[in-house]
Amino acid sequence: MASENSPLLAYRLLGEEGVAFPANGAGGPGGASARKLSTFLGVVVPTVLSMFSIVVFLRIGFVVGHAGLLQALAMLLVAYFILALTVLSVCAIATNGAVRGGGAYFMISRTLGPEVGGSIGLMFYLANVCGCAVSLLGLVEAVLDVFGADATGSSGLRVLPQGYGWNLLYGSLLLGLVGGVCTLGAGLYARASFLTFLLVSGSLASVLISFVAVGPRDIPLTPQPGPNGSSLPPQVGHFTGFNSSTLKANLGAGYAKDYTTGAMMTFASVFAVLFNGCTGIMAGANMSGELKDPSRAIPLGTIVAVAYTFFIYILLFFLSSFTCDRTLLQEDYGFFRAISLWPPLVLIGIYATSLSASMSSLIGASRILHALAQDDLFGVILAPAKVDQKGPSLLVLVQLVLLAGKLNTLAAVVTVFYLVAYAAVDLSCLSLEWASAPNFRPTFSLFSWHTCLLGVASCLLMMFLISPGAAGGSLLLMGLLSALLTARGGPSSWGYVSQALLFHQVRKYLLRLDVRKDHVKFWRPQLLLLVGNPRGALPLLRLANQLKKGGLYVLGHVTLGDLDCLPSDPVQPQYGAWLSLVDRAQVKAFVDLTLSPSVRQGAQHLLRISGLGGMKPNTLVLGFYDDAAPEDHFLTDPAFSEPADGTQEGGSPALSTLFPPPRAPGSPRALSPQDYVATVADALKMNKNVVLARACGALPPERLSRGSGGTSQPHHVDVWPLNLLRPRGGPGYVDVCGLFLLQMATILGMVPAWHSARLRIFLCLGPREAPGAAEGRLRALLSQLRIRAEVQEVVWGEGAGSQEPEEEEEGDFVNGRRGDAEAEALACSANALVRAQQGRGRGGGPGGPEGGDGEQGPSTALTFLYLPRPPADPARYPRYLALLEILSRDLGPTLLIHGVTPVTCTDL
């Protein structure tokens, strides 16, 4: 058990106490010993204070005064509907496993992966930074309402100078105070938050009592500047007490200019301010690194805090609409102090909730920044945050945001950032639910994929309703950050929900892929390439990748051995090396390895079991069996260049050390000539097409690249669709195998690297066949098949083949019905014919390369030859292989192909 990679080992279930997290995780700095906060102190208190923030004291009149009671209630319901959907997702994720430091970032990154999680985590960090600045600006506004030089009312002390510069100074001083408290640690913050919670609760209680206990009164308002710089006549607001006429007047909307910014208010701008005050639902989740039991505390505490704040907001909306006229609501956002039984208690509540909200945002931002740094997603940029969670950079960012100067100016941007984070949490939960992973079984069950999807849609909709520019900019920023993290690479040990979703969808569509509905017009090659040692097979590996035409491509390898005689399976540890090979070679292939006593039996296993459902190999690809010494392409291929010390980035062993060196010339082989031909025969018996590839290492490098070959040197692709080892009269006939050759050559021409290659088809004429007739029939066939190619007739049958009768059956030479010398002479003659045509392409003269009079023409890059069936008698296999060697000798890169299934169609 100790050697198994099980997540349960992280919990020390073998009799030890506590929960131990990996040192490189995004946990809190002190591990389990630092987790001291309870549900109430760690989640309920900071969440309530963050959701109240400055809005509960300074923006209730703003919302009700501009939107009216009905629209204000609608805004509140919409806001809390979105929050409730997100809370359900948070509860589901938090109760599905251990939650560490970083809160929402940890949940998102461990679900959607480092690319999306890192980008949204950084945006959520910025949202908390801006949220801290908003709370500080609200506090400055509240202080200046009483102590500012322009303060109104009898209680105004008018001792602090006002203006943009002074306001910025006051905000900076308060930022220093908040930063100092947060620097002293989460314990002091929790105790300070509890004290703040008591003060805010007492202040709210006094406000609620004042609505009932205070009688009607007139409240003088601050004179507003006129159009020419002069002040307008002073206005008076009216607190009427409970009055049905006041309620009736406040039911409808009455949008006007905001006296703090001078901007005309709309539904979207007012909703942005309201929602910004309700966005603290992640305050408890951000403290996950300090909670005793975050999986229980986060959902329970968050639900309690959301329900409590919703009730208080509803109550304040109704009381304000019943008792205050619209003038008071729109022109004095701090009217709670004017109607309070004891105004200093309201001031204490305002200052306390503002300070607490700013501290909550600041400490939440520091936790997210520390988690991002611990995960090393942004490299050296965030490296200092690994040891200093509350570094000066955080305070500098808040200071920059303070330059905006007004609370309402920042509200839209902050709200959009929070909505992006909430949408990501909903998307995380939605992805887990849709993936149907067995390990996603949260103890909190009051959610479904419908609530998650609705949460995502609601967040995105409200983003664009509040501020289309900020919404578009935030999504663009998220995309750029995701692209940056994707290019940089991230941890692969977190688990990607995208893989689970892909598995779920692939399984569903594979079940729909019915082999009984296959049609020839949709045929595509599905290749199984058997590779002994990839060091000598890289060109063939890339050529097969070009031939697949969007079909299945499987790299197969047979390890010799008997599992009964081995302590463990030697195949499983090899998969990592082969998958790294696929990545490095940049081919789109699956890997299938097997253990077998012989290569032939292993090939049979792979032909039968590779693939799944309707995606199974229909073509076997083998390297040619000859005496050529294998080359080590790892040494010459730039994609496989590695450091001299034999290690890759991250300390993993170099790929060249994971595969043995190529076979030395003359050393014994794992496969005999007899078994090689038997493997070809087995594939044909199993109704698989066969491709034998020879001398692929001589292919032009530009033809194996992933780019376009349009600017490379022109080459020919020669196709011989007739069996050159069947010297029968009238060989203008093209059978299923010949059509298969044409199809494979045409597919290769569709690859960008082969676009400039010219397809040539050679049609063999018998000694008594008139020229032109067979060519006309072939051109008509090519026209029906939409194949563009040059057709050339060559005379075949002179010499070795001219003496054979026309009734000669296919396979006479292959099956040994003729003498060995005669068969070898025929193969030599066919080889000379093919080489002569290649020479015509290079030299252009009638005498081939010996003529030397023609201009230098395009050379033949690849030759397609008809592969005859192996003989029925296994004793003839070595002779058959010798004939193939003679036939393809010195032809350069050659594919000998035998097709057994129809692959072309002339119908629409």
PDB file of N, CA and C in Angstrom, residues 325-389:
ATOM      1  N   ASP A 325     -38.479  60.892   2.405  1.00  0.00           N
ATOM      2  CA  ASP A 325     -38.872  61.317   1.068  1.00  0.00           C
ATOM      3  C   ASP A 325     -37.706  61.164   0.099  1.00  0.00           C
ATOM      4  N   ARG A 326     -37.992  61.261  -1.215  1.00  0.00           N
ATOM      5  CA  ARG A 326     -36.981  60.979  -2.231  1.00  0.00           C
ATOM      6  C   ARG A 326     -35.841  62.002  -2.200  1.00  0.00           C
ATOM      7  N   THR A 327     -36.155  63.242  -1.841  1.00  0.00           N
ATOM      8  CA  THR A 327     -35.102  64.260  -1.772  1.00  0.00           C
ATOM      9  C   THR A 327     -34.047  63.877  -0.747  1.00  0.00           C
ATOM     10  N   LEU A 328     -34.485  63.430   0.419  1.00  0.00           N
ATOM     11  CA  LEU A 328     -33.547  63.031   1.455  1.00  0.00           C
ATOM     12  C   LEU A 328     -32.722  61.821   1.001  1.00  0.00           C
ATOM     13  N   LEU A 329     -33.387  60.872   0.360  1.00  0.00           N
ATOM     14  CA  LEU A 329     -32.682  59.655  -0.062  1.00  0.00           C
ATOM     15  C   LEU A 329     -31.644  59.948  -1.144  1.00  0.00           C
ATOM     16  N   GLN A 330     -31.971  60.830  -2.087  1.00  0.00           N
ATOM     17  CA  GLN A 330     -31.066  61.085  -3.212  1.00  0.00           C
ATOM     18  C   GLN A 330     -29.964  62.081  -2.883  1.00  0.00           C
ATOM     19  N   GLU A 331     -30.176  62.965  -1.925  1.00  0.00           N
ATOM     20  CA  GLU A 331     -29.221  64.047  -1.679  1.00  0.00           C
ATOM     21  C   GLU A 331     -28.407  63.874  -0.409  1.00  0.00           C
ATOM     22  N   ASP A 332     -28.704  62.846   0.384  1.00  0.00           N
ATOM     23  CA  ASP A 332     -27.915  62.622   1.601  1.00  0.00           C
ATOM     24  C   ASP A 332     -27.815  61.111   1.822  1.00  0.00           C
ATOM     25  N   TYR A 333     -26.739  60.537   1.286  1.00  0.00           N
ATOM     26  CA  TYR A 333     -26.590  59.081   1.381  1.00  0.00           C
ATOM     27  C   TYR A 333     -26.315  58.639   2.815  1.00  0.00           C
ATOM     28  N   GLY A 334     -25.876  59.534   3.686  1.00  0.00           N
ATOM     29  CA  GLY A 334     -25.622  59.177   5.082  1.00  0.00           C
ATOM     30  C   GLY A 334     -26.726  59.631   6.004  1.00  0.00           C
ATOM     31  N   PHE A 335     -27.961  59.541   5.558  1.00  0.00           N
ATOM     32  CA  PHE A 335     -29.078  60.072   6.358  1.00  0.00           C
ATOM     33  C   PHE A 335     -29.328  59.251   7.624  1.00  0.00           C
ATOM     34  N   PHE A 336     -28.773  58.045   7.733  1.00  0.00           N
ATOM     35  CA  PHE A 336     -28.972  57.268   8.958  1.00  0.00           C
ATOM     36  C   PHE A 336     -28.515  58.055  10.187  1.00  0.00           C
ATOM     37  N   ARG A 337     -27.418  58.816  10.038  1.00  0.00           N
ATOM     38  CA  ARG A 337     -26.904  59.581  11.167  1.00  0.00           C
ATOM     39  C   ARG A 337     -27.863  60.698  11.555  1.00  0.00           C
ATOM     40  N   ALA A 338     -28.525  61.283  10.557  1.00  0.00           N
ATOM     41  CA  ALA A 338     -29.424  62.415  10.841  1.00  0.00           C
ATOM     42  C   ALA A 338     -30.697  61.979  11.542  1.00  0.00           C
ATOM     43  N   ILE A 339     -31.105  60.719  11.373  1.00  0.00           N
ATOM     44  CA  ILE A 339     -32.366  60.268  11.987  1.00  0.00           C
ATOM     45  C   ILE A 339     -32.111  59.388  13.196  1.00  0.00           C
ATOM     46  N   SER A 340     -30.868  59.182  13.575  1.00  0.00           N
ATOM     47  CA  SER A 340     -30.553  58.251  14.654  1.00  0.00           C
ATOM     48  C   SER A 340     -30.816  58.867  16.013  1.00  0.00           C
ATOM     49  N   LEU A 341     -31.166  57.992  16.960  1.00  0.00           N
ATOM     50  CA  LEU A 341     -31.317  58.446  18.335  1.00  0.00           C
ATOM     51  C   LEU A 341     -29.998  58.930  18.896  1.00  0.00           C
ATOM     52  N   TRP A 342     -28.925  58.232  18.534  1.00  0.00           N
ATOM     53  CA  TRP A 342     -27.587  58.642  18.984  1.00  0.00           C
ATOM     54  C   TRP A 342     -26.651  58.573  17.784  1.00  0.00           C
ATOM     55  N   PRO A 343     -26.460  59.678  17.042  1.00  0.00           N
ATOM     56  CA  PRO A 343     -25.684  59.674  15.802  1.00  0.00           C
ATOM     57  C   PRO A 343     -24.277  59.110  15.926  1.00  0.00           C
ATOM     58  N   PRO A 344     -23.556  59.324  17.054  1.00  0.00           N
ATOM     59  CA  PRO A 344     -22.195  58.745  17.109  1.00  0.00           C
ATOM     60  C   PRO A 344     -22.163  57.231  16.940  1.00  0.00           C
ATOM     61  N   LEU A 345     -23.210  56.543  17.355  1.00  0.00           N
ATOM     62  CA  LEU A 345     -23.225  55.082  17.204  1.00  0.00           C
ATOM     63  C   LEU A 345     -23.294  54.693  15.729  1.00  0.00           C
ATOM     64  N   VAL A 346     -24.003  55.492  14.914  1.00  0.00           N
ATOM     65  CA  VAL A 346     -24.039  55.226  13.476  1.00  0.00           C
ATOM     66  C   VAL A 346     -22.669  55.448  12.858  1.00  0.00           C
ATOM     67  N   LEU A 347     -22.003  56.525  13.319  1.00  0.00           N
ATOM     68  CA  LEU A 347     -20.648  56.764  12.817  1.00  0.00           C
ATOM     69  C   LEU A 347     -19.726  55.604  13.155  1.00  0.00           C
ATOM     70  N   ILE A 348     -19.861  55.098  14.370  1.00  0.00           N
ATOM     71  CA  ILE A 348     -19.025  53.963  14.768  1.00  0.00           C
ATOM     72  C   ILE A 348     -19.295  52.767  13.856  1.00  0.00           C
ATOM     73  N   GLY A 349     -20.570  52.531  13.531  1.00  0.00           N
ATOM     74  CA  GLY A 349     -20.917  51.421  12.649  1.00  0.00           C
ATOM     75  C   GLY A 349     -20.355  51.612  11.250  1.00  0.00           C
ATOM     76  N   ILE A 350     -20.459  52.835  10.754  1.00  0.00           N
ATOM     77  CA  ILE A 350     -19.937  53.108   9.404  1.00  0.00           C
ATOM     78  C   ILE A 350     -18.434  52.876   9.360  1.00  0.00           C
ATOM     79  N   TYR A 351     -17.724  53.453  10.339  1.00  0.00           N
ATOM     80  CA  TYR A 351     -16.279  53.308  10.331  1.00  0.00           C
ATOM     81  C   TYR A 351     -15.868  51.850  10.532  1.00  0.00           C
ATOM     82  N   ALA A 352     -16.577  51.168  11.422  1.00  0.00           N
ATOM     83  CA  ALA A 352     -16.216  49.784  11.725  1.00  0.00           C
ATOM     84  C   ALA A 352     -16.445  48.869  10.539  1.00  0.00           C
ATOM     85  N   THR A 353     -17.603  49.002   9.876  1.00  0.00           N
ATOM     86  CA  THR A 353     -17.881  48.109   8.748  1.00  0.00           C
ATOM     87  C   THR A 353     -16.975  48.415   7.561  1.00  0.00           C
ATOM     88  N   SER A 354     -16.630  49.698   7.381  1.00  0.00           N
ATOM     89  CA  SER A 354     -15.729  50.042   6.287  1.00  0.00           C
ATOM     90  C   SER A 354     -14.335  49.468   6.540  1.00  0.00           C
ATOM     91  N   LEU A 355     -13.845  49.628   7.756  1.00  0.00           N
ATOM     92  CA  LEU A 355     -12.533  49.092   8.080  1.00  0.00           C
ATOM     93  C   LEU A 355     -12.519  47.570   7.973  1.00  0.00           C
ATOM     94  N   SER A 356     -13.580  46.940   8.449  1.00  0.00           N
ATOM     95  CA  SER A 356     -13.633  45.477   8.397  1.00  0.00           C
ATOM     96  C   SER A 356     -13.689  44.978   6.963  1.00  0.00           C
ATOM     97  N   ALA A 357     -14.511  45.620   6.121  1.00  0.00           N
ATOM     98  CA  ALA A 357     -14.601  45.189   4.719  1.00  0.00           C
ATOM     99  C   ALA A 357     -13.274  45.368   4.006  1.00  0.00           C
ATOM    100  N   SER A 358     -12.592  46.472   4.300  1.00  0.00           N
ATOM    101  CA  SER A 358     -11.295  46.689   3.658  1.00  0.00           C
ATOM    102  C   SER A 358     -10.272  45.670   4.142  1.00  0.00           C
ATOM    103  N   MET A 359     -10.303  45.342   5.443  1.00  0.00           N
ATOM    104  CA  MET A 359      -9.386  44.333   5.959  1.00  0.00           C
ATOM    105  C   MET A 359      -9.695  42.961   5.372  1.00  0.00           C
ATOM    106  N   SER A 360     -10.975  42.658   5.247  1.00  0.00           N
ATOM    107  CA  SER A 360     -11.361  41.365   4.672  1.00  0.00           C
ATOM    108  C   SER A 360     -10.882  41.243   3.233  1.00  0.00           C
ATOM    109  N   SER A 361     -11.064  42.308   2.452  1.00  0.00           N
ATOM    110  CA  SER A 361     -10.603  42.271   1.062  1.00  0.00           C
ATOM    111  C   SER A 361      -9.091  42.171   0.993  1.00  0.00           C
ATOM    112  N   LEU A 362      -8.412  42.905   1.898  1.00  0.00           N
ATOM    113  CA  LEU A 362      -6.954  42.920   1.856  1.00  0.00           C
ATOM    114  C   LEU A 362      -6.373  41.567   2.251  1.00  0.00           C
ATOM    115  N   ILE A 363      -6.905  40.985   3.309  1.00  0.00           N
ATOM    116  CA  ILE A 363      -6.359  39.695   3.745  1.00  0.00           C
ATOM    117  C   ILE A 363      -6.765  38.589   2.786  1.00  0.00           C
ATOM    118  N   GLY A 364      -7.960  38.723   2.160  1.00  0.00           N
ATOM    119  CA  GLY A 364      -8.338  37.757   1.131  1.00  0.00           C
ATOM    120  C   GLY A 364      -7.423  37.838  -0.081  1.00  0.00           C
ATOM    121  N   ALA A 365      -7.089  39.060  -0.483  1.00  0.00           N
ATOM    122  CA  ALA A 365      -6.165  39.233  -1.611  1.00  0.00           C
ATOM    123  C   ALA A 365      -4.797  38.651  -1.291  1.00  0.00           C
ATOM    124  N   SER A 366      -4.342  38.847  -0.052  1.00  0.00           N
ATOM    125  CA  SER A 366      -3.026  38.325   0.319  1.00  0.00           C
ATOM    126  C   SER A 366      -3.017  36.803   0.304  1.00  0.00           C
ATOM    127  N   ARG A 367      -4.119  36.178   0.747  1.00  0.00           N
ATOM    128  CA  ARG A 367      -4.188  34.714   0.736  1.00  0.00           C
ATOM    129  C   ARG A 367      -4.190  34.183  -0.698  1.00  0.00           C
ATOM    130  N   ILE A 368      -4.930  34.843  -1.576  1.00  0.00           N
ATOM    131  CA  ILE A 368      -4.963  34.403  -2.975  1.00  0.00           C
ATOM    132  C   ILE A 368      -3.591  34.570  -3.617  1.00  0.00           C
ATOM    133  N   LEU A 369      -2.945  35.717  -3.343  1.00  0.00           N
ATOM    134  CA  LEU A 369      -1.616  35.964  -3.906  1.00  0.00           C
ATOM    135  C   LEU A 369      -0.615  34.923  -3.409  1.00  0.00           C
ATOM    136  N   HIS A 370      -0.693  34.593  -2.136  1.00  0.00           N
ATOM    137  CA  HIS A 370       0.221  33.590  -1.573  1.00  0.00           C
ATOM    138  C   HIS A 370      -0.015  32.224  -2.213  1.00  0.00           C
ATOM    139  N   ALA A 371      -1.292  31.854  -2.409  1.00  0.00           N
ATOM    140  CA  ALA A 371      -1.603  30.567  -3.039  1.00  0.00           C
ATOM    141  C   ALA A 371      -1.111  30.530  -4.484  1.00  0.00           C
ATOM    142  N   LEU A 372      -1.281  31.625  -5.205  1.00  0.00           N
ATOM    143  CA  LEU A 372      -0.771  31.701  -6.581  1.00  0.00           C
ATOM    144  C   LEU A 372       0.743  31.546  -6.613  1.00  0.00           C
ATOM    145  N   ALA A 373       1.409  32.205  -5.662  1.00  0.00           N
ATOM    146  CA  ALA A 373       2.867  32.116  -5.624  1.00  0.00           C
ATOM    147  C   ALA A 373       3.321  30.707  -5.253  1.00  0.00           C
ATOM    148  N   GLN A 374       2.627  30.072  -4.302  1.00  0.00           N
ATOM    149  CA  GLN A 374       2.992  28.725  -3.896  1.00  0.00           C
ATOM    150  C   GLN A 374       2.852  27.731  -5.052  1.00  0.00           C
ATOM    151  N   ASP A 375       1.861  27.951  -5.896  1.00  0.00           N
ATOM    152  CA  ASP A 375       1.664  27.063  -7.039  1.00  0.00           C
ATOM    153  C   ASP A 375       2.625  27.362  -8.184  1.00  0.00           C
ATOM    154  N   ASP A 376       3.354  28.473  -8.086  1.00  0.00           N
ATOM    155  CA  ASP A 376       4.401  28.812  -9.058  1.00  0.00           C
ATOM    156  C   ASP A 376       3.855  28.897 -10.479  1.00  0.00           C
ATOM    157  N   LEU A 377       2.662  29.473 -10.615  1.00  0.00           N
ATOM    158  CA  LEU A 377       2.066  29.585 -11.945  1.00  0.00           C
ATOM    159  C   LEU A 377       2.671  30.737 -12.739  1.00  0.00           C
ATOM    160  N   PHE A 378       3.064  31.809 -12.057  1.00  0.00           N
ATOM    161  CA  PHE A 378       3.579  32.986 -12.751  1.00  0.00           C
ATOM    162  C   PHE A 378       5.080  33.154 -12.550  1.00  0.00           C
ATOM    163  N   GLY A 379       5.743  32.116 -12.072  1.00  0.00           N
ATOM    164  CA  GLY A 379       7.192  32.126 -11.994  1.00  0.00           C
ATOM    165  C   GLY A 379       7.733  33.169 -11.034  1.00  0.00           C
ATOM    166  N   VAL A 380       8.797  33.826 -11.453  1.00  0.00           N
ATOM    167  CA  VAL A 380       9.505  34.764 -10.572  1.00  0.00           C
ATOM    168  C   VAL A 380       8.691  36.023 -10.299  1.00  0.00           C
ATOM    169  N   ILE A 381       7.658  36.272 -11.101  1.00  0.00           N
ATOM    170  CA  ILE A 381       6.870  37.499 -10.896  1.00  0.00           C
ATOM    171  C   ILE A 381       6.261  37.519  -9.502  1.00  0.00           C
ATOM    172  N   LEU A 382       5.750  36.373  -9.051  1.00  0.00           N
ATOM    173  CA  LEU A 382       5.105  36.292  -7.749  1.00  0.00           C
ATOM    174  C   LEU A 382       5.966  35.582  -6.718  1.00  0.00           C
ATOM    175  N   ALA A 383       7.222  35.336  -7.035  1.00  0.00           N
ATOM    176  CA  ALA A 383       8.084  34.593  -6.110  1.00  0.00           C
ATOM    177  C   ALA A 383       8.174  35.235  -4.723  1.00  0.00           C
ATOM    178  N   PRO A 384       8.274  36.581  -4.594  1.00  0.00           N
ATOM    179  CA  PRO A 384       8.361  37.153  -3.240  1.00  0.00           C
ATOM    180  C   PRO A 384       7.150  36.839  -2.373  1.00  0.00           C
ATOM    181  N   ALA A 385       5.976  36.610  -2.991  1.00  0.00           N
ATOM    182  CA  ALA A 385       4.773  36.350  -2.207  1.00  0.00           C
ATOM    183  C   ALA A 385       4.794  34.976  -1.553  1.00  0.00           C
ATOM    184  N   LYS A 386       5.751  34.107  -1.921  1.00  0.00           N
ATOM    185  CA  LYS A 386       5.833  32.799  -1.272  1.00  0.00           C
ATOM    186  C   LYS A 386       6.195  32.934   0.207  1.00  0.00           C
ATOM    187  N   VAL A 387       7.015  33.919   0.522  1.00  0.00           N
ATOM    188  CA  VAL A 387       7.465  34.099   1.898  1.00  0.00           C
ATOM    189  C   VAL A 387       6.820  35.311   2.557  1.00  0.00           C
ATOM    190  N   ASP A 388       6.376  36.273   1.758  1.00  0.00           N
ATOM    191  CA  ASP A 388       5.793  37.499   2.315  1.00  0.00           C
ATOM    192  C   ASP A 388       4.409  37.672   1.715  1.00  0.00           C
ATOM    193  N   GLN A 389       3.380  37.210   2.458  1.00  0.00           N
ATOM    194  CA  GLN A 389       2.025  37.259   1.921  1.00  0.00           C
ATOM    195  C   GLN A 389       1.491  38.686   1.850  1.00  0.00           C
TER     196      GLN A 389
END
